C-alpha positions as CSV (number, residue, x, y, z in Angstrom):
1,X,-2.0,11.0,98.1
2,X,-0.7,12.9,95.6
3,X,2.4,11.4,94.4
4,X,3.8,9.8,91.5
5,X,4.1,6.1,91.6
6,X,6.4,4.2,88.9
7,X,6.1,0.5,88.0
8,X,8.1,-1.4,85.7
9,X,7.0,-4.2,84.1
10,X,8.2,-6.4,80.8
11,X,5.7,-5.5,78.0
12,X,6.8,-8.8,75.5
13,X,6.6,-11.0,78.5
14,X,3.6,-12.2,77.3
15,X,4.4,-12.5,73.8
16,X,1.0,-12.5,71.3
17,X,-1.4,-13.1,74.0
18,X,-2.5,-10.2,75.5
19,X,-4.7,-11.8,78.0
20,X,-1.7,-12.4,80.2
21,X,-1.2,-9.8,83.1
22,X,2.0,-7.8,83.6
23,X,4.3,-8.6,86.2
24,X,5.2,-5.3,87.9
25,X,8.4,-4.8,89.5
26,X,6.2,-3.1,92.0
27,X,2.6,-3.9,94.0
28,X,0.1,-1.5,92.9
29,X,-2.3,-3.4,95.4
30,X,-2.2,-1.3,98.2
31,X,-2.4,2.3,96.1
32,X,-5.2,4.4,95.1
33,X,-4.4,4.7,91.2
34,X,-5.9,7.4,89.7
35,X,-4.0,6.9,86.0
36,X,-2.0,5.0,84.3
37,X,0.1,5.7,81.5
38,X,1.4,3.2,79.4
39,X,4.8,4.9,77.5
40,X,6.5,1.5,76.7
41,X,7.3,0.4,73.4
42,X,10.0,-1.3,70.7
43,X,10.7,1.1,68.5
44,X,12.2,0.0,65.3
45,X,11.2,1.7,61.8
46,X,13.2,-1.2,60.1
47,X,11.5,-4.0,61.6
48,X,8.1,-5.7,60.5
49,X,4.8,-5.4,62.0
50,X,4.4,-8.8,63.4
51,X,8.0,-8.4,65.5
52,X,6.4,-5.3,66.8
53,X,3.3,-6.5,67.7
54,X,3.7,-8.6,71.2
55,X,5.3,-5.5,72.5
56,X,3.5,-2.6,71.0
57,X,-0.5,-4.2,70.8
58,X,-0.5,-6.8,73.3
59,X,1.9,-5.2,75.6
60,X,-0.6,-1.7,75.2
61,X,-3.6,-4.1,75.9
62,X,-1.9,-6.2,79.0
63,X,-1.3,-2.2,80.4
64,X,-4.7,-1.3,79.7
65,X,-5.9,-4.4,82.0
66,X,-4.1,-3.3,84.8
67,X,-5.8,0.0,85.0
68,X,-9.1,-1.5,84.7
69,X,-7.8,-3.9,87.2
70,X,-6.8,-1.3,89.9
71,X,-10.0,0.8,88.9
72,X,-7.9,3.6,87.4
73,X,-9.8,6.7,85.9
74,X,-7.7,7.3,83.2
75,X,-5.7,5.5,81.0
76,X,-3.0,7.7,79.0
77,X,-1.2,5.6,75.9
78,X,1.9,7.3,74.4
79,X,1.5,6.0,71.0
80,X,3.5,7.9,68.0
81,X,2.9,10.5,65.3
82,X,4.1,6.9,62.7
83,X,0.2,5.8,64.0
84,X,-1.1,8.6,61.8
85,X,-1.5,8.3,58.0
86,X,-0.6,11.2,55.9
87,X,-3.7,13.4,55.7
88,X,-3.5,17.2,54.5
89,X,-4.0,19.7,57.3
90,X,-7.2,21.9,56.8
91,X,-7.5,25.4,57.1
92,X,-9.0,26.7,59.6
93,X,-9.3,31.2,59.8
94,X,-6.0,31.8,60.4
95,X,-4.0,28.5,61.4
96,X,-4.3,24.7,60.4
97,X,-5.9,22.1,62.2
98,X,-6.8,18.4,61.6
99,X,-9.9,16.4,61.7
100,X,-10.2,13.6,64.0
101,X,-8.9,10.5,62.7
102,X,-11.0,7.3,62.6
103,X,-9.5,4.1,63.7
104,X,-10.8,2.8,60.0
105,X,-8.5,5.2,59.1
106,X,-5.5,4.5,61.6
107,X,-5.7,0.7,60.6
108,X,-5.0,2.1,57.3
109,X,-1.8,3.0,57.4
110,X,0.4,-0.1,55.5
111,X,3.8,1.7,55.2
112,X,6.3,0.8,57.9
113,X,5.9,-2.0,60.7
114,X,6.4,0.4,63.6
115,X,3.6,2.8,62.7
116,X,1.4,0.2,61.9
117,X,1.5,-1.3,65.2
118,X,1.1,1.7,67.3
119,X,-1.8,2.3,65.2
120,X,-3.5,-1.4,65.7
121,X,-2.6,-0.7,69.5
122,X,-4.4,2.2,69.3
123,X,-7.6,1.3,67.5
124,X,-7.7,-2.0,69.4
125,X,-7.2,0.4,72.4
126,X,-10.4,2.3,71.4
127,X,-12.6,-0.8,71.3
128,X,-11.1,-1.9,74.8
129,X,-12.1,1.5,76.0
130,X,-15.8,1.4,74.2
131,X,-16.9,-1.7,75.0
132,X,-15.9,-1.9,78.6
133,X,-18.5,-0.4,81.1
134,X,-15.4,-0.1,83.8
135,X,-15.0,4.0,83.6
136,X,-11.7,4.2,82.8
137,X,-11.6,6.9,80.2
138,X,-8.7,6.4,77.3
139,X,-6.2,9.3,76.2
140,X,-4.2,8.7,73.5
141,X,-1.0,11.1,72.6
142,X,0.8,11.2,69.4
143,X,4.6,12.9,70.1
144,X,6.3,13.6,66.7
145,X,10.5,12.3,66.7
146,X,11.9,11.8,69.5
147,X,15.6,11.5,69.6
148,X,18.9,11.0,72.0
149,X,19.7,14.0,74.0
150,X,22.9,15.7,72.4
């Protein structure tokens, strides 16, 4: 109760079909799961979106599964600030703030393979989320660059 449980698993072991489970390096059979975040991706700004997407959508997707599976509440997907298209910020008093974004408008986003494909993960996410009456509630964050420690 309480704790922090990792599991590793091999997110383009199941290539483009997303209906095929993970195989954890761990059993998560005998645990209460309360979450599960997903924070596994190939990152590659030079690569195309269809060598990206086995990992990056159906690997998201076969992640999302296994919390439904072990009737997790909450499913957290570390997706990428690349997901968002360029939008201008909105003023709001005396800061900035931006309006939600749409997954119309995610699935817009054309420019570089890795961006696309965090955002189809994430909009295909969304309707994975909405259409399922399992109660797993979906969290989506977007970090900006992340780069090797110096």
């Amino acid at each position: 109760e309480g704790r922090l449980q990792f599991a590793c698993a091999d997110l383009a072991a199941g290539d483009d079909d997303a209906n095929q489970p993970l195989q954890l390096t761990s059993s998560m059979s005998e645990l209460r799961v309360t979450a599960v975040v997903c924070n596994g991706a190939k990152v590659s700004h030079a690569s195309a979106y269809k060598d990206l997407r086995a990992v990056n959508v159906f690997g998201a997707l076969r992640c999302f599964r296994l919390a439904v599976s072990v009737r997790a509440r909450r499913f957290v997907f570390v997706s990428s600030i690349a997901a968002v298209p360029p939008r201008p910020v909105e003023a709001d008093g005396g800061g900035a703030s931006f309006a939600p974004i749409t997954p119309s408008e995610l699935l817009s986003r054309r420019d570089d393979g890795y961006g696309q494909s965090k955002a189809v993960a994430e909009a295909a996410l969304f309707h994975a989320a909405t259409s399922s009456a399992d109660g797993c509630t979906l969290r989506i964050v977007r970090p900006s660059l992340i780069g090797p420690h110096r």
